[in-house]
Short mmCIF file of C-alpha atoms and ligand atoms in Angstrom, two decimals:
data_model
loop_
_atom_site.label_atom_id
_atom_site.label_comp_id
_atom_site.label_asym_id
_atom_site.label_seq_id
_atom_site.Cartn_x
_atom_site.Cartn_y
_atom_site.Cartn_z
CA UNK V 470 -17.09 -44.27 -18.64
CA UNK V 471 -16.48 -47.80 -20.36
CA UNK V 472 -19.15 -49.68 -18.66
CA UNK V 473 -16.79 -51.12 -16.29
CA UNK V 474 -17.62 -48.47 -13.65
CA UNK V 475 -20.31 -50.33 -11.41
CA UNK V 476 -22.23 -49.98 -8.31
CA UNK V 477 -20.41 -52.62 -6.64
CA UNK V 478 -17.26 -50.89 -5.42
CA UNK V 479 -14.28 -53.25 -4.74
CA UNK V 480 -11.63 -52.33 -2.54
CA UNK V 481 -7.77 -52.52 -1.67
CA UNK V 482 -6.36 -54.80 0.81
CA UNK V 483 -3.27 -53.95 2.76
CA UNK V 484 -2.10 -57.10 3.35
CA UNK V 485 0.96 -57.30 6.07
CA UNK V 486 2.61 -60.81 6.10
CA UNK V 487 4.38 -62.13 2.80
CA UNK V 488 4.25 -66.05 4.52
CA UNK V 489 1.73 -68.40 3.82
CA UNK V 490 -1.53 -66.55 5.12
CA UNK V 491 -0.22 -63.10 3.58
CA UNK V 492 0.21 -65.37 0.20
CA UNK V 493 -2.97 -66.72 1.05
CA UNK V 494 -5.17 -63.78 1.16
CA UNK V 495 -3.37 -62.53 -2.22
CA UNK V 496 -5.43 -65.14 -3.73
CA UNK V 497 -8.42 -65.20 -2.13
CA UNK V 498 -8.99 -61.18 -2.03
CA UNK V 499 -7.72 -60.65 -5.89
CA UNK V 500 -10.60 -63.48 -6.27
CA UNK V 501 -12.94 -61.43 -4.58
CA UNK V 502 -12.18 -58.74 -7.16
CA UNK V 503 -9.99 -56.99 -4.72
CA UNK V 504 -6.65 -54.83 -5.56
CA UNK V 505 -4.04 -56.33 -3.24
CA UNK V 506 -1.02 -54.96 -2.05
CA UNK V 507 1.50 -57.24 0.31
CA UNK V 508 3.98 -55.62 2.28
CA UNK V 509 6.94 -58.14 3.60
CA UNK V 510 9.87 -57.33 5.86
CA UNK V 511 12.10 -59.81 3.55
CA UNK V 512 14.09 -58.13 1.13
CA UNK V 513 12.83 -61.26 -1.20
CA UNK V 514 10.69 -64.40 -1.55
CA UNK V 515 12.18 -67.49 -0.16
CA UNK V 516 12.26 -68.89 -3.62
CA UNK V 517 14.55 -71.93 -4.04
CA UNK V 518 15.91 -71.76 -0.63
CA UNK V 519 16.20 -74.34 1.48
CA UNK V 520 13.87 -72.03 4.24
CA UNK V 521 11.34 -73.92 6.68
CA UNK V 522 10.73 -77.95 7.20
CA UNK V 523 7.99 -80.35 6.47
CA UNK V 524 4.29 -79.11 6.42
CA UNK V 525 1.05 -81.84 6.19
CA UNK V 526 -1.60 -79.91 3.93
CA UNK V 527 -5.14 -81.22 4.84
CA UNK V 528 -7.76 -82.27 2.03
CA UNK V 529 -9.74 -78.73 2.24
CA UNK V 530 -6.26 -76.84 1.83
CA UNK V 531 -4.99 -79.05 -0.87
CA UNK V 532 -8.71 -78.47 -3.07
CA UNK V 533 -8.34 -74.02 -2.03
CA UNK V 534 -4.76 -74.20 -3.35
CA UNK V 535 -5.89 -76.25 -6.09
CA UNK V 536 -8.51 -73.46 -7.18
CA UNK V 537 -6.08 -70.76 -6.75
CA UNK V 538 -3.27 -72.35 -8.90
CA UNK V 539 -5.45 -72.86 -11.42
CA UNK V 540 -3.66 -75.79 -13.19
CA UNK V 541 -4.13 -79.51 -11.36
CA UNK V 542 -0.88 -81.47 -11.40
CA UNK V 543 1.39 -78.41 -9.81
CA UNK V 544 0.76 -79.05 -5.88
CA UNK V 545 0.22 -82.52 -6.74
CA UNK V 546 3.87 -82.97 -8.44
CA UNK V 547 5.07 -80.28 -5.44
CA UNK V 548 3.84 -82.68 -2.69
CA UNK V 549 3.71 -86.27 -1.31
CA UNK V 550 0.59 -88.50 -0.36
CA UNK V 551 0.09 -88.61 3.55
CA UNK V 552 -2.41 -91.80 3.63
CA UNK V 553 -1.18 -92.90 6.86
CA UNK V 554 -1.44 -91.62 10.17
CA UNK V 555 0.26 -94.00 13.03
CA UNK V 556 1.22 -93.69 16.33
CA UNK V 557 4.18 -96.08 18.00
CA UNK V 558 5.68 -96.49 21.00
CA UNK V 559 9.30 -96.68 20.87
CA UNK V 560 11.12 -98.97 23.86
CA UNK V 561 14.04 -97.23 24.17
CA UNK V 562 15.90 -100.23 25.52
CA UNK V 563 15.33 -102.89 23.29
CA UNK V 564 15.57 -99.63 20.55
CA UNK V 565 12.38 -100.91 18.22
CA UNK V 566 8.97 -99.31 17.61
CA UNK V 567 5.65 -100.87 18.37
CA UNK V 568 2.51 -99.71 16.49
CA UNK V 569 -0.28 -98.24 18.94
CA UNK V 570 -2.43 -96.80 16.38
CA UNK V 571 -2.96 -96.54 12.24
CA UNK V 572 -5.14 -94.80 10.38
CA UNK V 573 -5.10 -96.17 6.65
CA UNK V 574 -7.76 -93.25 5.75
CA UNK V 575 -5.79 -90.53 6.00
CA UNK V 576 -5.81 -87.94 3.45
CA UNK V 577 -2.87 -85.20 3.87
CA UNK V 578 -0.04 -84.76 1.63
CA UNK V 579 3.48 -83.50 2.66
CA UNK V 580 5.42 -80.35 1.20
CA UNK V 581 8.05 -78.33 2.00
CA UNK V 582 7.63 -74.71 3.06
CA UNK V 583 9.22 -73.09 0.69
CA UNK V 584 8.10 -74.89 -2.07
CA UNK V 585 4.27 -74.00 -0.66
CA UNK V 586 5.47 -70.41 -0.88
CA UNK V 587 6.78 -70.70 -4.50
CA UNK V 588 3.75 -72.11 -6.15
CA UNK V 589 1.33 -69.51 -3.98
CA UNK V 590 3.91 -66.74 -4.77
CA UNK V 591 4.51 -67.55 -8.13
CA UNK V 592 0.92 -67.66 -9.50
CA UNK V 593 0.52 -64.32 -8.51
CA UNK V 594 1.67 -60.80 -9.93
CA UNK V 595 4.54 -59.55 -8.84
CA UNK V 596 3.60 -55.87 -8.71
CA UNK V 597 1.46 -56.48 -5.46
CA UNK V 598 4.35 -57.30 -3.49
CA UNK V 599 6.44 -54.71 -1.53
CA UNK V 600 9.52 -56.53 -0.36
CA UNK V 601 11.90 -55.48 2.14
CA UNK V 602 9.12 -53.16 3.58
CA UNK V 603 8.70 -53.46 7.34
CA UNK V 604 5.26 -52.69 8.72
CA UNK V 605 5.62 -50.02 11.16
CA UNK V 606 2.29 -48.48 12.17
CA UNK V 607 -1.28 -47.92 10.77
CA UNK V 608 -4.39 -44.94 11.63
CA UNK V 609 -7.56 -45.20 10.57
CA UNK V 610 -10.07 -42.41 9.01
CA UNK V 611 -12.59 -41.15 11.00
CA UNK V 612 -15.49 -42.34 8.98
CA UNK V 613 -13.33 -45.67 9.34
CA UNK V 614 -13.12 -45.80 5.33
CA UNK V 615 -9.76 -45.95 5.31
CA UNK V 616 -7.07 -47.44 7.03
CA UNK V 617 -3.21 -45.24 6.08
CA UNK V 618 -0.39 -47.93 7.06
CA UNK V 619 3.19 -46.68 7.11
CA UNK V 620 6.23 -48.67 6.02
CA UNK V 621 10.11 -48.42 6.35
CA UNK V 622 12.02 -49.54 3.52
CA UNK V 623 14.37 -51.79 5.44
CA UNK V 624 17.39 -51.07 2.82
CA UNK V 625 17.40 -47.36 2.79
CA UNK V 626 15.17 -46.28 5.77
CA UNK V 627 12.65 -44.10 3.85
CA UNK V 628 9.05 -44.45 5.00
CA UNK V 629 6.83 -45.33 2.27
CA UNK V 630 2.80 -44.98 3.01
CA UNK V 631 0.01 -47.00 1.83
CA UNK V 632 -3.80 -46.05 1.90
CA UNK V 633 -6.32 -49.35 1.67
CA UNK V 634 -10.36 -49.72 2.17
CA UNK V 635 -8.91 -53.12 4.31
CA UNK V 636 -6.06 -54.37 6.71
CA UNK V 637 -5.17 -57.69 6.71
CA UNK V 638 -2.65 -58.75 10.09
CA UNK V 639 -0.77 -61.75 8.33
CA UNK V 640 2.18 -60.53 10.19
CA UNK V 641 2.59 -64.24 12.32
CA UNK V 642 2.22 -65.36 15.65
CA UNK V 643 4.31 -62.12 16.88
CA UNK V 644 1.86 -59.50 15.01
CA UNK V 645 2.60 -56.18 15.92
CA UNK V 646 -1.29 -55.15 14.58
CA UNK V 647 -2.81 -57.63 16.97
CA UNK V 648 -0.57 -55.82 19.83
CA UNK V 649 -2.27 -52.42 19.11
CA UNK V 650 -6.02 -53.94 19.88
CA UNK V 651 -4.60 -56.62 22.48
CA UNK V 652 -1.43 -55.16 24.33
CA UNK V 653 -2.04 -57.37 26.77
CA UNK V 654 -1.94 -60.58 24.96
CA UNK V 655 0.73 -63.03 25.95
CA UNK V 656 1.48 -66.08 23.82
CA UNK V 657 1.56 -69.58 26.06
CA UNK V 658 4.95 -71.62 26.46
CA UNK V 659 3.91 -74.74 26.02
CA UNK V 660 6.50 -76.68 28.50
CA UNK V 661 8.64 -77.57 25.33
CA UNK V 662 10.99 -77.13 22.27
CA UNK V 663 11.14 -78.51 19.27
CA UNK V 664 14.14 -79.67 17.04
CA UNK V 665 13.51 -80.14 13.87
CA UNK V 666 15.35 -80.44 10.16
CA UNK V 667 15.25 -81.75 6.72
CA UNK V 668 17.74 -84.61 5.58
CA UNK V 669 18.26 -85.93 2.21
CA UNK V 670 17.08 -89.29 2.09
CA UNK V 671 19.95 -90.95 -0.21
CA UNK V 672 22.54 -91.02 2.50
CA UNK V 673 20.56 -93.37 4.49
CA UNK V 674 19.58 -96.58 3.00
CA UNK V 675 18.23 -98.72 5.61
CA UNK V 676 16.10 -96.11 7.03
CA UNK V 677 12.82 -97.89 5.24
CA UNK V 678 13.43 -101.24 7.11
CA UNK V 679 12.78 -99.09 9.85
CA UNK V 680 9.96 -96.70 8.83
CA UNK V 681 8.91 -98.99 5.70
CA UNK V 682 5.91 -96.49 4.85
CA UNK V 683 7.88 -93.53 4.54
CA UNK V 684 6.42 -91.76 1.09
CA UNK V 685 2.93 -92.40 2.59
CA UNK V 686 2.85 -92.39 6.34
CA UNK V 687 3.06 -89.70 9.00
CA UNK V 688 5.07 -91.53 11.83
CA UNK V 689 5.01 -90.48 15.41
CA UNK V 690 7.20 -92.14 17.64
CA UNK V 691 6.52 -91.63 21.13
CA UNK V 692 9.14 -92.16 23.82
CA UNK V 693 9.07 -91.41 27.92
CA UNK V 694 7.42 -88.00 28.34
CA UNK V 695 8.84 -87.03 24.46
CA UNK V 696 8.16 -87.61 21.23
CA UNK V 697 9.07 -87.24 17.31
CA UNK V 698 7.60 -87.13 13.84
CA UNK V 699 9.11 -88.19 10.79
CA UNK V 700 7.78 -87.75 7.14
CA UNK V 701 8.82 -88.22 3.63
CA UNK V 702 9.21 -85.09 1.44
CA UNK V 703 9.20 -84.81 -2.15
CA UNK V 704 12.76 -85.05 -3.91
CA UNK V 705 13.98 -87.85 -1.19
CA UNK V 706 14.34 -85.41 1.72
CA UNK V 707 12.99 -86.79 5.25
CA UNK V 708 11.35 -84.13 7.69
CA UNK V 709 12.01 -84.85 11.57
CA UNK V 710 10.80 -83.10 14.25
CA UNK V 711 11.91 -83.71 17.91
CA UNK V 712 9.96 -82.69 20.81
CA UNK V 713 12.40 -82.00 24.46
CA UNK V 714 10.03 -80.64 27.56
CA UNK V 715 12.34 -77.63 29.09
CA UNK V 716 12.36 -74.62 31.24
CA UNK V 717 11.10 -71.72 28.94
CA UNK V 718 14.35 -70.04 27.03
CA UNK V 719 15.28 -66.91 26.99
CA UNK V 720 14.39 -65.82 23.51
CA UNK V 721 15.96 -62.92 21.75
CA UNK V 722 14.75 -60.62 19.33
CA UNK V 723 11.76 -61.32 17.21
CA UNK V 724 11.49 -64.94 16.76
CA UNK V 725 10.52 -68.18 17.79
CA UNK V 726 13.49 -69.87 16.51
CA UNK V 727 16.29 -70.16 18.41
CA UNK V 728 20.11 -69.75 17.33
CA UNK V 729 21.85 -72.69 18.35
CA UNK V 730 25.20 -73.67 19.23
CA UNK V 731 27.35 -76.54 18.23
CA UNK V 732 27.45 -77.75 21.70
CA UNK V 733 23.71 -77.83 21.76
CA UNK V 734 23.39 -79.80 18.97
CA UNK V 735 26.24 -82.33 20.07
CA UNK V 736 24.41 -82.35 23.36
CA UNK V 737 20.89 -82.97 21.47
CA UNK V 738 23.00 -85.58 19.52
CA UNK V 739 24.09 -87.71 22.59
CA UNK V 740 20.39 -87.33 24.13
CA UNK V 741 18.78 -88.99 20.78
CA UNK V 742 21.08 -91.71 21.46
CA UNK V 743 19.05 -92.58 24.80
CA UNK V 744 15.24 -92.06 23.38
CA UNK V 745 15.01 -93.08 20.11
CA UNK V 746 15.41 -95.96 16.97
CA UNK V 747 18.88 -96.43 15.58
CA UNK V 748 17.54 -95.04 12.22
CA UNK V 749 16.17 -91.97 13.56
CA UNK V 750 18.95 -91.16 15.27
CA UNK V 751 20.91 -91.83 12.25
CA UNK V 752 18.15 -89.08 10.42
CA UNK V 753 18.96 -86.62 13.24
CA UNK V 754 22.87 -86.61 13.29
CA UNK V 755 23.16 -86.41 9.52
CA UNK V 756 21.04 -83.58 9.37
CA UNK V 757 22.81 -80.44 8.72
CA UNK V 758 21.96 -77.10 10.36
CA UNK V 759 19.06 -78.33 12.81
CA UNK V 760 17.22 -75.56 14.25
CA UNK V 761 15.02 -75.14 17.10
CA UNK V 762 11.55 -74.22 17.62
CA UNK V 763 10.20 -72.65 21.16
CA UNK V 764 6.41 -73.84 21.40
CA UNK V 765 3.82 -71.57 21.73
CA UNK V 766 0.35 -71.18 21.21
CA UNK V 767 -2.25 -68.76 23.19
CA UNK V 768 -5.55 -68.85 24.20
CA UNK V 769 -8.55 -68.25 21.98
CA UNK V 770 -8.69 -64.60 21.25
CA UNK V 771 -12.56 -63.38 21.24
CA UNK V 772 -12.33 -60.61 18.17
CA UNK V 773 -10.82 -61.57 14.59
CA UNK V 774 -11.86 -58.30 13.41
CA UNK V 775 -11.39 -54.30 14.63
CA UNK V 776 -13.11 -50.98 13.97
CA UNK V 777 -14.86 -52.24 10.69
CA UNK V 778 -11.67 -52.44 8.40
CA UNK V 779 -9.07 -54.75 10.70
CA UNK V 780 -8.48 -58.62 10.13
CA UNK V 781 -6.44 -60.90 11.50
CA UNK V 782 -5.57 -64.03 9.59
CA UNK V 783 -3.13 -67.30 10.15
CA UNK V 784 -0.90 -67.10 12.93
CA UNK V 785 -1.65 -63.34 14.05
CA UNK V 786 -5.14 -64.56 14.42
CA UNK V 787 -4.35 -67.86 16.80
CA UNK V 788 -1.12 -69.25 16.86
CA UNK V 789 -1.42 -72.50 17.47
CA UNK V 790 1.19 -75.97 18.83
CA UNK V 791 2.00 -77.75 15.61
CA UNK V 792 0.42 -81.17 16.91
CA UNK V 793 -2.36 -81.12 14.78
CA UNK V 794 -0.99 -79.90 12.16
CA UNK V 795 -3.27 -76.73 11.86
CA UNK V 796 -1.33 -73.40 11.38
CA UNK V 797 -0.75 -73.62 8.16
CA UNK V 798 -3.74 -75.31 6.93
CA UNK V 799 -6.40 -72.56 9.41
CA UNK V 800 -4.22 -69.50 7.27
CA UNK V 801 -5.06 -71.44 3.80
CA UNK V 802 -8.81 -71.58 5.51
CA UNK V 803 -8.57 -67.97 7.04
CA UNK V 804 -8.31 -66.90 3.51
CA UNK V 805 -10.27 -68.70 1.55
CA UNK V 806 -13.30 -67.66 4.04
CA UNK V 807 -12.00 -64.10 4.05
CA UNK V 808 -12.37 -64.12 0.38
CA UNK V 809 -15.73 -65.42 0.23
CA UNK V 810 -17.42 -63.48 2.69
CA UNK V 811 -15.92 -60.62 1.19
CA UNK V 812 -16.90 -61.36 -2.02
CA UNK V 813 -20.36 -63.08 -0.93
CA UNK V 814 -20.97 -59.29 0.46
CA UNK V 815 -19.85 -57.07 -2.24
CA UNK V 816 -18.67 -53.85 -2.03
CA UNK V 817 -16.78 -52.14 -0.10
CA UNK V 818 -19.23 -50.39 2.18
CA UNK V 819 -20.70 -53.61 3.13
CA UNK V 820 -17.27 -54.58 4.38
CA UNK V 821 -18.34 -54.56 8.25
CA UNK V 822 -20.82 -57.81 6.76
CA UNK V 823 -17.79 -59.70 5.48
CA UNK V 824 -15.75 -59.12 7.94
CA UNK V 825 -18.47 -60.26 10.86
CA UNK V 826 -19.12 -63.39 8.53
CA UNK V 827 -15.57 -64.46 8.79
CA UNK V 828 -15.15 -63.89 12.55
CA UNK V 829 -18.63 -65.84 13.49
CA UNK V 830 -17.38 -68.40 10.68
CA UNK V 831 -13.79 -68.79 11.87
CA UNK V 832 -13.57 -67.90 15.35
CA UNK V 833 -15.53 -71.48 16.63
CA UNK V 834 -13.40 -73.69 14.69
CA UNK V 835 -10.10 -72.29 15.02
CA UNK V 836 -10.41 -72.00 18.57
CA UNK V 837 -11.44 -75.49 19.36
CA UNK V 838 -8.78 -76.98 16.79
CA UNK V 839 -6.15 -74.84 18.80
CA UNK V 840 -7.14 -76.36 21.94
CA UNK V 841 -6.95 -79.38 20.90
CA UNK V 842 -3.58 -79.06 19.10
CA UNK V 843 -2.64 -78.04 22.91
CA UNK V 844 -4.23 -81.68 24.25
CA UNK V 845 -2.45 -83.74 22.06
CA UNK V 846 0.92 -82.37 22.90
CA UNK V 847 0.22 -82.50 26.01
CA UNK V 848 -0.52 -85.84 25.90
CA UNK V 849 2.35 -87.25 23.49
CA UNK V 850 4.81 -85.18 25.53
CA UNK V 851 3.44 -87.05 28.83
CA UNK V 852 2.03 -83.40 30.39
CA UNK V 853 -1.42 -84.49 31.00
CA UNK V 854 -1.82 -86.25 34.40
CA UNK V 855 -4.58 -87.94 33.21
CA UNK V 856 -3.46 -90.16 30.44
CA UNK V 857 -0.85 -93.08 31.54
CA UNK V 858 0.92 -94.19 28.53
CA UNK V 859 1.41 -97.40 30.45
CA UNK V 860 -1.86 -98.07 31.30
CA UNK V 861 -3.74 -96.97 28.06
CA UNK V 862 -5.99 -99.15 26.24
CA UNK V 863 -6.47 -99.14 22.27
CA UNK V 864 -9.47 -96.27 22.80
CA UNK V 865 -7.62 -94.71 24.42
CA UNK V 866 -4.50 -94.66 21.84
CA UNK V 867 -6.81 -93.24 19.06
CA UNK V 868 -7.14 -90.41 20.65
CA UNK V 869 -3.85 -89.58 19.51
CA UNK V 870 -5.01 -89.90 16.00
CA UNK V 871 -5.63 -86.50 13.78
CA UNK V 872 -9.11 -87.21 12.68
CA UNK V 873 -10.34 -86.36 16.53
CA UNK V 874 -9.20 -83.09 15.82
CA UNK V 875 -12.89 -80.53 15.70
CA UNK V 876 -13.81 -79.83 12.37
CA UNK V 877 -11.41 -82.52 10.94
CA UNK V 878 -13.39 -82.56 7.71
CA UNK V 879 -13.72 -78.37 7.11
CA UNK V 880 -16.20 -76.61 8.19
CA UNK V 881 -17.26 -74.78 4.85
C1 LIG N 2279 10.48 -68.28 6.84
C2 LIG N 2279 9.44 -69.18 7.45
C3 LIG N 2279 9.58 -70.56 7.37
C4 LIG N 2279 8.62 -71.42 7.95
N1 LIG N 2279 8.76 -72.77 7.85
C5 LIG N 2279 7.82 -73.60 8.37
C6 LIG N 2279 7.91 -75.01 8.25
O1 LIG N 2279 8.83 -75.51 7.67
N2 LIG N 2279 6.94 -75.80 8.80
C7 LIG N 2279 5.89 -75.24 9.45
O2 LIG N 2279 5.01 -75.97 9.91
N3 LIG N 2279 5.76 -73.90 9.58
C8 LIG N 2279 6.71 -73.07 9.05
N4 LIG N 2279 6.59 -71.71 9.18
C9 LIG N 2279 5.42 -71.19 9.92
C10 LIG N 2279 4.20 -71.26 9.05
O3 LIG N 2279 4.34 -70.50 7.88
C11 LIG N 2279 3.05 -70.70 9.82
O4 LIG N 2279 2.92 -71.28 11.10
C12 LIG N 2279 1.70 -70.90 9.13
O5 LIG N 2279 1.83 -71.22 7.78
C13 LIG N 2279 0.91 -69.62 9.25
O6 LIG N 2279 1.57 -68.65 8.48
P1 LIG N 2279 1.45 -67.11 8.71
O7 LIG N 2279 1.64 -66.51 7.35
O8 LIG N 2279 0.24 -66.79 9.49
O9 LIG N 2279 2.66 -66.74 9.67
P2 LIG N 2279 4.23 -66.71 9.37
O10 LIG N 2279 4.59 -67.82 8.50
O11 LIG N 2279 4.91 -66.57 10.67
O12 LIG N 2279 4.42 -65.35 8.53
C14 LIG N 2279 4.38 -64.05 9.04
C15 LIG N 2279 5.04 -63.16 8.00
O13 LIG N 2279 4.89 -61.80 8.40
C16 LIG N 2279 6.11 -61.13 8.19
N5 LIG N 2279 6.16 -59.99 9.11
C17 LIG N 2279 6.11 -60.03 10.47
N6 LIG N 2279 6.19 -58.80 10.97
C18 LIG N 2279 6.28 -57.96 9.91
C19 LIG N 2279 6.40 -56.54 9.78
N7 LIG N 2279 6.46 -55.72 10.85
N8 LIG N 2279 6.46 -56.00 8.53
C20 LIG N 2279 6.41 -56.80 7.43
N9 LIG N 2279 6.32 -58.15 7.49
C21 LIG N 2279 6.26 -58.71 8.72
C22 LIG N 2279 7.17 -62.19 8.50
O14 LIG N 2279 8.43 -61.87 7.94
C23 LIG N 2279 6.53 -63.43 7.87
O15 LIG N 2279 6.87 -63.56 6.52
C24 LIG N 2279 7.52 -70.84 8.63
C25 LIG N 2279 7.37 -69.45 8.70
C26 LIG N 2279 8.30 -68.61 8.11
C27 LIG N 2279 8.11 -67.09 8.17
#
């Protein structure tokens, strides 16, 4: 015995979900003093691929990240300030934007997915990951010490097990773990799609003239029962996001992007034309391979946490509408409380204490800031019979701002 053998005995955490919350909890666990090991159905990390759009990270995320990294300028040289929030009408006939409402106090900054997922994946060790390892099923001990989760190995079909003291669902707003406690659950179509893409910003020069507080300000333009975002990246690439109220579509397999055609995006093409600002439709036909987004979210789920050793983080735990720009930001949250109460509580056989502090921590705040996510869309998409565009009064417009959303500030 070298001394290092202690009372306190730390555990390993299975954690299923190689995205941002997976990531996520990577940090915060191996924090906590815990052995990680991640277990991703991608045969590799995303790493300088164009994967994913624009995400807004919110002041709490950007300090977590901060602490995780370890060095200070790295998300700030990976990201974009966000200081602006505004809302603007757009009259589609005389094609210009009016301003409804601006909030100079913003504090978000903009990155792109991937480049999220490189710095979280890259400032950890690689020997925790298991890539191309699809999670198939888990059992748990009697004594509920242990929790035995089986993999496939996607390439060559061999089934590879994996015994941890925790199981951590970061497996996305799909997760097959939350289906074995909830096989009931149904996510909620929220009456809409979204198109969205990434442009680089060189190709259109008058686009500031336009938008002239792109690099700072999160724009929403909001049209007759639609509306659209636009953003600044870093390296001069523009994020758009388009949203188009429609019957629910059939979606196959085991996403909630849909493949689309070139027809469809022709069609989507000639429909810009009739909603939005010269420039933005400019943004949206230059953008090469625009995908679209089916909108879900679901309503609050009551349990984070199953037979002493199960925990559900980011999207598994409440997937969310993107109008508040929470998903991301409640899995960088998720974790960093997951870590903390784990760590605040020790060993592993006080794990049941941890994992209780995390579900009476989380479960208030995410599920108010997913119901309101649900309100604003709603509201921008013209849904909600109760607010008349037309006859709305400047009160009434900041409600569409983000700093109504609960907890706006954190709620550690
Ligand atoms: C490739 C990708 C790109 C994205 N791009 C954007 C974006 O640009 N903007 C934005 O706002 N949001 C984006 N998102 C969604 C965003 O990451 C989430 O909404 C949010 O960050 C919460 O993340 P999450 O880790 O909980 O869920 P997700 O990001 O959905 O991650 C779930 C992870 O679990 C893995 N997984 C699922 N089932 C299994 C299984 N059986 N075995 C092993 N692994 C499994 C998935 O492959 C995925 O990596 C993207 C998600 C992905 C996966």
């Amino acid at each position: 015995m070298d001394g290092g053998e202690t009372k306190v005995k730390k555990g390993t955490a299975v954690v299923v979900g190689g995205s941002i919350a997976g990531l996520s909890c990577a940090h915060a666990l191996t924090g906590a003093g815990w052995k990680v090991m991640v277990i991703e159905k991608s045969r590799s990390p995303p790493t300088g691929t164009p994967t994913g759009a624009g995400i807004g990270l919110d002041p709490l995320s950007q300090k977590i990240i901060e602490t995780w990294l370890g060095e200070s300028d790295s998300l700030i040289n990976s990201t974009l300030p966000l200081t602006i929030d505004q809302n603007q009408a757009t009259d589609c006939e005389k094609r210009m934007n009016s301003i409804l409402t601006r909030d100079e106090h913003f504090d978000f900054r903009a990155v792109h997915w991937s480049d999220l997922h490189s710095l979280l994946y890259n400032s950890l060790p690689d020997d925790i990951f298991l890539w191309g390892h699809r999670f198939v099923s888990f059992s748990i001990s009697h004594d509920k010490n242990c929790v035995n989760v089986v993999t496939e190995i996607d390439e060559s079909g061999e089934i590879v097990e994996i015994v941890g003291d925790l199981l951590v669902a970061a497996d996305g707003c799909l997760s097959s773990i939350r289906r074995k406690f909830l096989p009931d659950f149904k996510l909620r179509y929220s009456g809409y799609c979204a198109w969205r893409g990434v442009l680089d910003f060189d190709t259109i020069t008058d686009l500031k003239q336009a938008y002239p507080d792109l690099g700072k300000c999160l724009y929403f333009d909001l049209g007759y029962k639609t509306h659209s975002v636009l953003y600044e990246l870093p390296r001069k690439r523009i994020n758009w996001i388009w949203y188009i109220n429609q019957p629910e579509p059939d979606l196959k397999g085991n996403s909630v992007t849909m493949k689309v055609s070139n027809e469809m995006i022709e069609r989507m093409h000639e429909e810009a034309e009739k909603f939005w600002v010269p420039e933005l439709v400019r943004v949206i036909k230059e953008t090469k391979d625009p995908f679209l987004n089916v909108i879900y979210d679901c309503e609050p789920i009551e349990q984070l946490c199953w037979d002493e050793l199960v925990v559900l983080v980011g999207d598994a735990a409440h997937p969310t509408t993107p109008h508040g720009l929470r998903s991301t930001n409640m899995a960088i949250n998720d974790a960093a409380i997951l870590g903390k109460c784990i760590e605040k509580w020790g060993s592993v056989n006080n794990l049941k204490a941890g994992l209780d502090e995390y579900q009476t921590t989380r479960l208030p705040v995410v599920s108010k800031q997913v119901l309101h996510s649900r309100q604003l869309g709603r509201v921008k998409q013209g849904l909600r019979g109760d607010f008349d565009m037309k006859m709305a009064s400047p009160d009434d417009f900041r409600e569409l701002q983000q700093r109504n959303m609960p907890f706006f500030l954190g709620s550690t």
